[in-house]
Amino acid sequence: MLLEPIPETVLDVRNLNVRFSTPDGDVHAVSDVSFSLGKGECLGIVGESGSGKSQTFLAALGLLAENGLTSGQVILDGSDMLAISEEKLTAIRGNKISMVFQDPMTSLTPHMRIGRQLTEVLTQHLNVSEAEARDRALTMLKRVHMPEPEKRFSMYPHELSGGMRQRVMIAMALLCSPEVVIADEPTTALDVTVQAQILDLIRDIKESARKSIVLITHDLGVVAGLADRVAVMYAGRIVEEGRTQDIFYRPTHPYTRGLLACMPRLNDDGAQPLTTIPGQPPDLQKLPPGCVFRARCANAFERCISENPKLTPAAHGGRKACFLASEAVNP
Amino acid sequence: MTDQLLQIEDLKVHFPVRVMGGFFGTSRPLKAVDGVSVGLKSGETLGVVGESGCGKTTLGRAILRLAPYTSGAVSWIGEDFAAADKKKIQSIRRDLQIVFQDPLASLDPRMTAGDIIAEPVRNFEPGLSKSIIVERVRETMELVGLSPAMINRYPHEFSGGQCQRIGIARAIILAPKLIVCDEPVSALDVSIRAQIVNLLSSLQKRLGLAMLFISHDLSVVGHISQRVAVMYLGKIMEIGTRDHIFRSPRHPYTQALLSAVPVPDPDVERAKKRIILLGDPPSPLDPPSGCVFRTRCAKATDLCAKRAPSNESVAAGHQVACHHWKE
């Protein structure tokens, strides 16, 4: 077997924990998450709501809500983003790492023209003149295939369609040519034909601009086409991680298997009921001891109740957090 | 035909919308549903797919008379729904129920689960004793997979999936003939979605329900429906059995829609040929002349701008509204 060259790591997350203190007790949103992102790589983060997939990256960028507490390390370009000053963090955000959010309507300023919102990024971060900022912003709008970019420049967000607004968000994220782009459910709010356009654009940016991309989504279909590697999250933990093909064709964790099995397929004839994962995700305020998935797992045994499985090497070369040998897992 | 439940002929639902311009602005019709004809037999599931603004929700609401219709005819087991008086409508409504998209928002937060599920019974069968109602609520809760012990809990104490079960219990307690499900699983997570989809199909089989299943999610619609209608800008572009629509789609829009769905299979997803439509759907306030899809269609010709295509029959039960479907 040929060894794949290990790409240079651009983002390294180590033992990240995120806790929110609430009057009813602490919510453990992210527990001991570690992973790395290679240069030019697309890492898919898959999970259902409350799995911690968004909070992991909001914490990494210092964008958590006020009652959020973080521990661990997020190494980008040699410095720990969780330890540096707010000032330094502001300089890094947008410049070296940027984020595309799910809902472009709420993440764009409603009373500011598109052009101004884009040029402001450049004048703030790169200290360029207004004229140059305008040129660069227009070039970027063309780069993201915005129809009639000059006309859109003087429009307000509400005058654009959802797909166009997401193109503006992507243009904004790319303006200062960051090394890492984090796309948090970038197509969830869009219709399926427009989603196809935006996924095409992300594919193009990944391939031609060689950006390192983190793609956060609940849709396994979206990561199947785009990601090089996939991490599956459940109740604040990574439960399995590996190359995309391995996760889809040789999943080892019972949750990953269940998730794949309960997706209806387009060629489904409806004769069989869908496979389901019984029950629902645990309450993050009252996490039981042991494995977070055990209450819904058909394979759980005594050890799963008393001990929390750590991420360990899996048969497919990735990692999994499960005590069972992969062959022993019933789907 | 005796088992024909619902027959819709050339249904139009237009909403007047004020637009800027002129001295006081003018009013223009927003054609949410524009000439839809479709029928539904008892025990059958018809899936309606389309993107936002295509009129699928308005169609569902118009069938329940929750949206007023501009023209066209809706008949329910041979009776003209439009001409029916208030009393008649009440009695038809008993047989027609709806399940909404947002499970929490569609439940009154100040009512207990039991009261919510019992409400249709209280409306339509006044005078029933409390113990009989409670008994029926408990039976229905068990039918939808909710523990009757939770009868006195409030909606916020339930998870999203459980709230949707309450909504389904409310819809089936009167043993209706048809339920309209408007995006019933879109707000739910993948692992919960499969549970609710299975619940709906098993209830349909057990109770002999007909279902109008409205969704933007093609794979869910394909799983649950026997027939599928594809809508775009207020019109049905193509209608047929599940196999017609999913295995041999004829309309360029259906083809593009199917190719745009991301498939959870890396090899298939990377190898497949995508049809990427340009732009966004036009505004239903200002639809294109002729075929409404022509502005995004690769096959569009002058003919498409001049004349709206009529429904052509591809096979028995498979109809397509396209001038160029044979090409």
XYZ file of C-alpha atoms in Angstrom:
658
model
C 0.000 0.000 0.000
C 1.272 3.425 -0.919
C 1.633 5.838 1.909
C -0.131 9.085 1.228
C 2.058 12.128 1.794
C 0.999 13.811 5.012
C 0.052 17.379 4.174
C 1.398 20.190 6.277
C -0.993 20.939 9.153
C -2.569 24.386 9.025
C -5.045 24.094 11.873
C -4.499 21.901 14.884
C -7.192 21.538 17.536
C -6.104 19.784 20.729
C -8.348 18.634 23.573
C -10.897 21.360 22.990
C -13.655 21.623 25.600
C -16.539 24.070 25.497
C -18.844 24.513 28.447
C -21.741 26.917 28.873
C -22.717 27.839 32.391
C -26.453 28.232 32.762
C -28.623 28.722 35.859
C -29.634 25.049 35.555
C -26.076 23.770 35.465
C -23.287 23.425 32.918
C -23.907 22.353 29.341
C -21.016 20.374 27.921
C -21.234 21.407 24.284
C -17.818 20.134 23.191
C -15.826 17.479 25.039
C -12.187 16.707 24.383
C -12.190 17.284 20.637
C -8.886 16.930 18.778
C -8.264 16.982 15.042
C -6.059 18.618 12.464
C -6.624 20.166 9.068
C -4.005 19.723 6.361
C -3.023 22.316 3.776
C -5.401 22.264 0.820
C -7.577 19.689 2.512
C -11.352 19.689 2.894
C -12.481 18.295 6.234
C -16.176 17.522 6.632
C -17.670 17.782 10.116
C -20.948 15.872 10.263
C -23.425 15.761 13.097
C -26.990 16.448 14.118
C -28.148 19.530 16.008
C -26.466 19.837 19.374
C -23.558 17.616 18.378
C -21.129 20.508 18.943
C -20.044 20.884 15.321
C -20.644 24.649 15.174
C -19.557 25.417 18.739
C -16.185 23.772 18.098
C -15.380 26.381 15.470
C -17.047 29.337 17.148
C -14.818 28.539 20.149
C -11.764 28.258 17.897
C -12.434 31.737 16.523
C -13.243 33.268 19.901
C -16.852 33.871 18.901
C -18.592 31.973 21.690
C -21.537 33.410 23.577
C -20.594 35.219 26.790
C -21.336 32.321 29.123
C -19.073 30.015 27.132
C -15.899 28.644 28.702
C -13.156 27.096 26.610
C -10.146 24.975 27.381
C -7.595 23.253 25.185
C -5.551 24.557 22.265
C -6.316 25.749 18.750
C -3.047 26.184 16.887
C -3.128 28.253 13.714
C 0.078 29.420 12.132
C 2.122 28.704 15.261
C -0.005 30.588 17.758
C -2.700 29.311 20.120
C -5.905 31.162 19.246
C -7.331 30.504 22.695
C -4.366 32.097 24.481
C -3.673 35.245 22.440
C -5.082 38.713 23.085
C -8.356 39.900 21.557
C -6.367 42.365 19.453
C -4.214 39.653 17.887
C -7.266 37.467 17.412
C -9.013 40.232 15.468
C -5.987 40.476 13.215
C -6.067 36.731 12.541
C -9.808 36.431 11.959
C -10.595 37.239 8.364
C -6.912 37.406 7.480
C -5.794 33.861 8.177
C -9.038 32.146 8.995
C -12.549 33.145 8.016
C -16.029 31.800 8.363
C -19.078 31.461 6.114
C -22.306 31.179 8.107
C -25.513 29.338 7.409
C -27.936 32.200 7.073
C -26.553 34.948 4.851
C -29.473 37.256 5.611
C -28.687 37.522 9.300
C -24.930 37.612 8.870
C -24.908 40.548 6.450
C -25.626 44.046 7.771
C -29.107 44.869 6.446
C -28.652 48.649 6.091
C -25.276 48.655 4.368
C -24.727 48.259 0.645
C -23.004 45.054 -0.482
C -20.041 46.980 -1.853
C -19.399 48.835 1.396
C -19.565 45.610 3.424
C -16.969 44.043 1.174
C -14.552 46.985 0.920
C -14.700 47.492 4.686
C -13.136 44.080 5.179
C -10.174 45.150 3.064
C -9.712 48.635 4.464
C -9.921 47.261 8.029
C -7.598 44.329 7.619
C -5.172 45.258 4.877
C -5.013 49.031 5.033
C -5.606 49.493 1.292
C -7.079 52.582 -0.389
C -10.813 52.845 -1.119
C -10.219 52.614 -4.859
C -8.090 49.514 -4.589
C -10.535 47.937 -2.166
C -13.322 48.506 -4.675
C -11.329 46.883 -7.452
C -10.479 43.888 -5.357
C -14.002 43.467 -4.052
C -15.401 43.565 -7.601
C -12.845 41.041 -8.784
C -13.848 38.775 -5.920
C -17.547 39.093 -6.759
C -16.703 37.994 -10.310
C -14.622 35.172 -8.880
C -17.657 33.810 -7.023
C -19.670 34.069 -10.275
C -21.997 36.782 -9.079
C -24.259 37.776 -11.959
C -23.891 41.496 -12.851
C -21.395 42.271 -10.071
C -21.277 46.056 -10.715
C -25.018 46.315 -10.265
C -25.010 44.202 -7.085
C -22.277 46.366 -5.608
C -24.683 49.171 -4.781
C -27.532 46.933 -3.649
C -28.677 46.085 -0.136
C -28.755 42.480 1.130
C -32.562 42.245 0.985
C -32.466 42.979 -2.730
C -30.465 39.816 -3.417
C -31.683 36.230 -3.533
C -30.508 33.708 -0.953
C -27.984 32.198 -3.336
C -26.539 35.599 -4.242
C -26.266 36.541 -0.576
C -24.338 33.357 0.072
C -22.009 34.281 -2.826
C -21.419 37.637 -1.099
C -20.593 35.827 2.150
C -18.143 33.560 0.360
C -16.564 36.518 -1.438
C -16.193 38.282 1.912
C -14.599 35.228 3.498
C -12.057 35.005 0.668
C -11.191 38.710 0.361
C -8.115 38.731 2.566
C -7.022 35.382 1.102
C -7.108 33.415 4.345
C -5.446 30.025 4.559
C -8.445 28.392 6.241
C -12.130 28.862 5.418
C -14.768 27.461 7.763
C -18.119 26.955 6.076
C -20.859 26.325 8.637
C -23.882 24.764 6.895
C -23.282 27.028 3.883
C -26.141 25.575 1.824
C -28.692 24.545 4.446
C -30.882 27.624 3.962
C -30.851 27.269 0.167
C -33.029 25.449 -2.320
C -31.610 22.316 -3.858
C -30.828 23.770 -7.309
C -29.166 26.803 -5.700
C -27.374 24.516 -3.249
C -25.896 22.731 -6.262
C -24.563 26.080 -7.558
C -22.946 26.976 -4.228
C -21.427 23.501 -3.754
C -20.004 23.820 -7.253
C -18.452 27.145 -6.236
C -16.945 25.672 -3.051
C -15.519 22.780 -5.104
C -13.996 25.284 -7.513
C -12.478 27.362 -4.677
C -11.041 24.261 -3.065
C -9.475 23.035 -6.284
C -8.288 26.231 -7.940
C -7.529 28.424 -4.930
C -6.082 25.538 -2.871
C -7.796 26.693 0.305
C -8.048 24.514 3.379
C -11.742 24.143 4.029
C -13.767 22.905 6.971
C -17.265 22.012 5.842
C -19.729 21.739 8.712
C -23.010 20.073 7.773
C -25.768 17.740 8.868
C -26.124 16.472 5.296
C -24.045 13.399 4.530
C -24.655 13.979 0.821
C -22.869 17.327 0.942
C -19.678 15.921 2.490
C -19.722 12.843 0.239
C -19.013 14.968 -2.811
C -16.597 17.482 -1.334
C -14.656 16.314 1.699
C -11.312 14.483 1.702
C -11.767 13.480 5.315
C -14.826 13.314 7.543
C -15.249 13.609 11.308
C -18.577 12.463 12.750
C -19.664 14.241 15.927
C -22.211 13.132 18.499
C -23.115 14.815 21.804
C -20.039 17.052 21.728
C -17.519 14.372 20.815
C -15.872 13.099 17.680
C -17.015 9.482 17.501
C -15.329 8.533 14.234
C -12.923 10.125 11.817
C -11.316 8.974 8.615
C -10.995 9.326 4.846
C -14.348 10.044 3.214
C -14.500 6.724 1.358
C -13.726 4.811 4.546
C -16.399 6.613 6.556
C -19.041 5.944 3.892
C -18.062 2.443 2.792
C -16.340 1.018 5.884
C -17.816 2.836 8.880
C -16.872 1.305 12.224
C -18.810 3.310 14.800
C -22.424 2.197 15.378
C -23.602 5.820 15.183
C -21.972 6.394 11.788
C -23.480 3.157 10.519
C -26.902 4.109 11.855
C -26.722 7.588 10.356
C -25.846 6.215 6.922
C -28.541 3.563 7.112
C -31.360 5.950 8.027
C -30.873 8.214 5.003
C -33.539 7.528 2.359
C -31.888 7.027 -1.043
C -33.127 8.387 -4.354
C -33.457 4.901 -5.825
C -35.368 3.671 -2.764
C -38.584 1.923 -3.777
C -40.187 2.499 -0.371
C -40.904 -1.199 0.135
C -38.878 -1.405 3.342
C -39.220 0.976 6.265
C -36.184 3.166 6.834
C -33.631 1.958 9.341
C -33.862 4.116 12.435
C -31.693 4.940 15.402
C -34.067 4.532 18.337
C -34.345 7.240 20.977
C -32.800 10.667 20.837
C -29.457 12.352 21.611
C -28.646 12.762 25.333
C -29.201 15.955 27.299
C -25.854 17.788 27.295
C -26.600 19.069 30.771
C -26.924 15.606 32.250
C -24.474 13.512 30.271
C -24.469 9.983 31.662
C -21.137 8.317 32.481
C -19.660 6.032 29.855
C -20.154 6.207 26.118
C -22.473 9.061 25.027
C -24.117 6.860 22.385
C -24.719 3.758 24.518
C -28.403 4.486 25.247
C -29.181 4.208 21.507
C -26.636 1.533 20.643
C -27.685 -2.047 19.955
C -24.180 -3.275 20.772
C -23.664 -1.659 24.169
C -22.228 -3.875 26.920
C -21.029 -3.344 30.518
C -17.836 -1.523 29.652
C -19.773 1.117 27.670
C -21.693 2.049 30.827
C -18.709 2.522 33.085
C -16.022 3.821 30.757
C -15.913 6.577 28.175
C -14.255 5.314 24.955
C -11.355 7.448 23.713
C -10.607 7.977 20.036
C -8.309 5.140 19.049
C -6.998 3.931 15.667
C -9.666 2.144 13.627
C -9.313 -0.639 11.071
C -9.754 1.795 8.167
C -6.784 3.877 9.232
C -8.817 6.639 10.826
C -9.997 6.864 14.422
C -13.074 5.733 16.306
C -14.400 6.067 19.849
C -15.892 2.623 20.426
C -14.842 -0.419 22.456
C -16.162 -2.929 19.952
C -14.015 -4.453 17.281
C -15.409 -3.107 13.977
C -16.477 -6.564 12.808
C -18.648 -7.024 15.893
C -20.863 -4.020 15.192
C -24.422 -4.755 14.146
C -25.777 -2.011 11.950
C -64.547 6.221 -9.974
C -65.722 5.439 -6.488
C -62.428 5.485 -4.697
C -61.518 8.941 -5.994
C -61.269 11.129 -2.886
C -60.102 14.441 -4.132
C -60.233 15.938 -7.584
C -58.683 19.318 -8.329
C -59.351 20.970 -11.689
C -57.406 23.973 -12.940
C -56.994 25.389 -9.424
C -55.699 28.941 -9.173
C -54.764 30.723 -5.973
C -53.735 34.307 -6.607
C -52.928 36.755 -3.844
C -53.208 40.473 -4.519
C -49.914 42.148 -3.669
C -49.281 45.886 -3.505
C -46.335 46.901 -5.592
C -44.559 50.252 -5.731
C -45.036 52.434 -8.756
C -47.641 54.875 -9.945
C -49.118 57.390 -7.566
C -50.457 55.020 -4.918
C -48.794 51.869 -6.089
C -50.762 49.188 -7.846
C -52.043 45.779 -6.969
C -50.779 42.750 -8.874
C -51.654 39.107 -8.488
C -49.052 36.801 -7.008
C -49.795 33.530 -8.720
C -48.977 31.071 -5.944
C -50.878 28.223 -7.574
C -51.664 28.704 -11.226
C -53.749 26.084 -12.934
C -53.108 22.858 -11.060
C -55.136 19.735 -11.832
C -54.549 16.640 -9.778
C -56.502 13.796 -8.225
C -56.020 11.643 -5.186
C -57.463 8.203 -4.514
C -58.219 6.833 -1.080
C -55.237 5.212 0.602
C -52.811 6.785 -1.836
C -49.803 8.991 -1.097
C -49.112 11.809 -3.501
C -45.794 13.565 -2.991
C -45.495 17.207 -4.012
C -41.934 18.425 -4.493
C -40.552 21.777 -5.448
C -38.394 24.597 -4.195
C -39.463 27.481 -1.982
C -42.098 29.653 -3.606
C -43.286 26.972 -6.019
C -46.730 26.950 -4.438
C -46.654 23.504 -2.839
C -47.705 24.757 0.602
C -50.421 26.989 -0.843
C -51.755 24.010 -2.785
C -52.025 22.011 0.444
C -53.699 24.888 2.236
C -56.128 25.507 -0.613
C -57.265 21.891 -0.466
C -58.144 22.412 3.201
C -59.745 25.750 2.326
C -57.162 27.489 4.500
C -56.248 29.614 1.484
C -59.018 31.133 -0.642
C -58.964 30.097 -4.255
C -59.353 32.403 -7.158
C -60.759 29.946 -9.667
C -60.951 26.266 -10.433
C -62.769 23.431 -8.787
C -62.005 21.168 -5.865
C -64.324 18.255 -5.353
C -64.317 15.891 -2.414
C -65.796 12.435 -3.055
C -67.796 13.833 -5.934
C -69.027 16.928 -4.107
C -68.005 20.383 -5.179
C -66.044 21.815 -2.297
C -66.231 25.370 -3.597
C -70.021 25.432 -3.641
C -70.416 23.801 -0.225
C -71.902 25.858 2.602
C -70.279 26.349 5.984
C -71.921 23.331 7.541
C -70.861 21.071 4.691
C -67.317 22.388 4.869
C -67.234 21.585 8.579
C -68.202 18.010 7.894
C -65.686 17.655 5.080
C -62.940 19.118 7.288
C -63.417 16.274 9.676
C -62.038 13.999 7.006
C -59.224 16.334 6.069
C -56.429 17.017 8.510
C -53.013 18.644 8.350
C -49.587 18.123 9.910
C -47.374 21.212 9.901
C -43.656 21.673 9.409
C -42.546 23.244 12.671
C -43.591 20.785 15.358
C -43.173 23.112 18.322
C -44.681 26.232 16.740
C -47.797 24.396 15.636
C -48.670 23.310 19.183
C -50.230 25.718 21.692
C -47.580 26.065 24.440
C -50.215 26.502 27.146
C -52.118 23.322 26.374
C -51.108 19.870 27.556
C -50.351 17.177 24.995
C -53.621 15.496 25.940
C -55.679 18.650 25.374
C -53.987 19.311 22.034
C -54.717 15.806 20.782
C -58.275 15.910 22.148
C -59.158 19.251 20.573
C -60.469 17.889 17.238
C -62.674 15.418 19.135
C -64.101 18.207 21.277
C -64.741 20.271 18.143
C -66.404 17.623 16.067
C -67.997 15.369 18.665
C -69.234 17.651 21.396
C -70.995 15.940 24.247
C -68.598 13.024 24.597
C -67.787 12.263 28.202
C -64.376 13.174 29.530
C -63.398 9.591 30.239
C -64.175 8.511 26.669
C -62.113 11.376 25.254
C -59.171 10.556 27.537
C -59.401 6.925 26.487
C -59.279 7.892 22.804
C -56.360 10.249 23.384
C -54.426 7.493 25.145
C -55.093 5.035 22.332
C -53.986 7.565 19.730
C -50.839 8.404 21.688
C -49.888 4.751 21.700
C -50.584 4.534 17.984
C -48.046 7.302 17.271
C -45.450 5.933 19.678
C -45.953 8.314 22.592
C -46.268 7.007 26.109
C -49.797 7.769 27.427
C -48.099 8.575 30.744
C -47.013 11.874 29.129
C -50.606 13.007 28.571
C -50.379 15.914 31.027
C -47.082 17.317 29.826
C -46.679 20.567 27.907
C -45.118 20.858 24.431
C -41.825 22.342 25.691
C -41.200 19.178 27.689
C -41.088 17.120 24.489
C -38.303 16.815 21.912
C -38.853 17.921 18.303
C -39.599 14.391 17.146
C -42.077 13.840 19.983
C -43.798 17.163 19.222
C -44.273 16.002 15.648
C -45.826 12.796 17.005
C -48.293 14.953 18.961
C -49.111 16.857 15.758
C -49.685 13.560 13.946
C -51.858 12.220 16.799
C -53.994 15.363 16.578
C -54.364 14.844 12.840
C -55.421 11.190 12.999
C -57.610 11.043 16.106
C -60.800 11.622 14.080
C -59.798 8.868 11.638
C -59.705 11.243 8.642
C -59.598 10.081 5.031
C -56.808 12.422 3.972
C -53.965 14.145 5.759
C -51.935 16.918 4.231
C -48.373 16.728 5.544
C -46.611 20.010 4.921
C -42.854 19.431 5.256
C -43.468 17.205 8.292
C -39.854 16.129 8.733
C -37.897 19.139 7.480
C -37.250 20.551 10.949
C -36.019 17.220 12.301
C -32.562 15.690 12.537
C -31.642 12.795 10.265
C -31.943 10.071 12.895
C -35.335 11.383 14.094
C -36.569 12.021 10.544
C -36.426 8.319 9.698
C -38.564 7.502 12.770
C -41.299 9.959 11.731
C -41.238 8.889 8.063
C -41.703 5.270 9.158
C -44.514 6.277 11.521
C -46.362 8.097 8.740
C -46.082 5.228 6.283
C -47.153 2.631 8.832
C -50.143 4.748 9.930
C -51.112 5.190 6.320
C -51.153 1.448 5.765
C -52.935 0.639 9.029
C -55.597 3.318 8.791
C -55.981 3.370 5.005
C -55.204 7.088 4.908
C -54.616 9.075 1.778
C -51.725 11.464 2.151
C -50.597 14.587 0.370
C -46.920 14.713 1.303
C -45.420 18.126 0.606
C -41.642 18.395 0.831
C -38.567 19.898 -0.749
C -36.660 16.719 0.084
C -36.753 14.423 -2.924
C -35.345 11.362 -1.230
C -37.993 11.424 1.511
C -40.770 12.003 -1.034
C -39.443 9.155 -3.154
C -39.478 6.834 -0.181
C -43.015 7.535 0.983
C -45.044 8.355 -2.145
C -46.695 6.196 -4.777
C -47.142 9.169 -7.093
C -45.121 12.377 -7.272
C -45.929 15.837 -8.646
C -43.088 18.263 -9.381
C -44.062 21.919 -9.022
C -42.352 25.057 -10.267
C -43.710 28.584 -9.987
C -47.269 27.570 -9.271
C -47.562 24.892 -11.943
C -47.109 21.147 -12.090
C -44.216 20.435 -14.440
C -44.399 16.684 -14.303
C -46.506 14.107 -12.529
C -46.244 10.351 -12.478
C -45.591 7.305 -10.367
C -42.479 7.238 -8.224
C -40.725 5.173 -10.874
C -41.716 7.565 -13.672
C -40.365 10.573 -11.807
C -37.251 9.020 -10.277
C -36.206 6.552 -12.985
C -37.327 8.181 -16.207
C -37.921 11.873 -15.594
C -38.846 13.726 -18.791
C -39.057 17.350 -17.725
C -35.736 19.246 -17.767
C -36.613 20.692 -14.351
C -37.216 17.267 -12.803
C -33.946 16.084 -14.300
C -32.050 19.070 -12.881
C -33.701 18.705 -9.487
C -32.764 15.038 -9.247
C -29.197 15.647 -10.321
C -28.826 18.447 -7.767
C -29.633 16.281 -4.737
C -26.363 15.408 -2.982
C -26.174 11.645 -2.579
C -24.519 10.135 0.517
C -22.180 8.017 -1.600
C -18.754 9.507 -2.390
C -18.060 7.542 -5.592
C -21.497 8.212 -7.078
C -21.427 11.833 -5.979
C -18.000 12.487 -7.517
C -18.715 10.690 -10.771
C -22.192 11.961 -11.477
C -22.975 14.504 -14.102
C -24.683 17.479 -12.582
C -27.123 19.709 -14.356
C -26.467 23.053 -12.740
C -29.335 25.458 -13.343
C -28.365 29.076 -13.710
C -29.784 31.767 -11.485
C -32.756 31.629 -9.182
C -36.421 30.894 -9.791
C -38.137 34.071 -11.104
C -40.556 35.949 -8.879
C -44.096 34.556 -8.952
C -45.199 38.211 -9.226
C -43.564 38.439 -12.599
C -43.436 34.960 -14.134
C -41.909 34.520 -17.600
C -44.223 34.319 -20.609
C -44.974 30.915 -22.072
C -43.265 28.151 -20.101
C -42.400 29.441 -16.625
C -39.247 27.331 -16.487
C -37.761 28.563 -19.773
C -35.478 31.222 -18.203
C -33.421 28.487 -16.514
C -33.893 25.732 -19.070
C -31.116 24.515 -21.373
C -33.644 23.281 -23.938
C -35.652 26.513 -24.175
C -36.508 27.794 -27.662
C -38.647 30.619 -29.086
C -41.666 28.368 -28.877
C -41.279 28.141 -25.080
C -41.477 31.938 -24.776
C -44.539 32.146 -27.005
C -46.744 29.374 -25.783
C -47.162 27.666 -22.428
C -46.794 23.904 -22.851
C -49.860 21.795 -22.189
C -49.760 18.504 -20.325
C -48.630 15.724 -22.614
C -48.957 12.101 -21.776
C -45.706 10.111 -21.690
C -47.244 6.893 -20.427
C -50.352 5.959 -18.510
C -50.355 8.192 -15.436
C -47.199 10.037 -16.471
C -47.712 13.578 -17.709
C -45.205 16.265 -18.532
C -45.636 19.952 -19.365
C -42.775 20.569 -21.782
C -42.579 21.294 -25.517
C -39.318 19.390 -25.827
C -39.714 16.335 -23.632
C -39.182 13.954 -26.528
C -35.748 15.340 -27.368
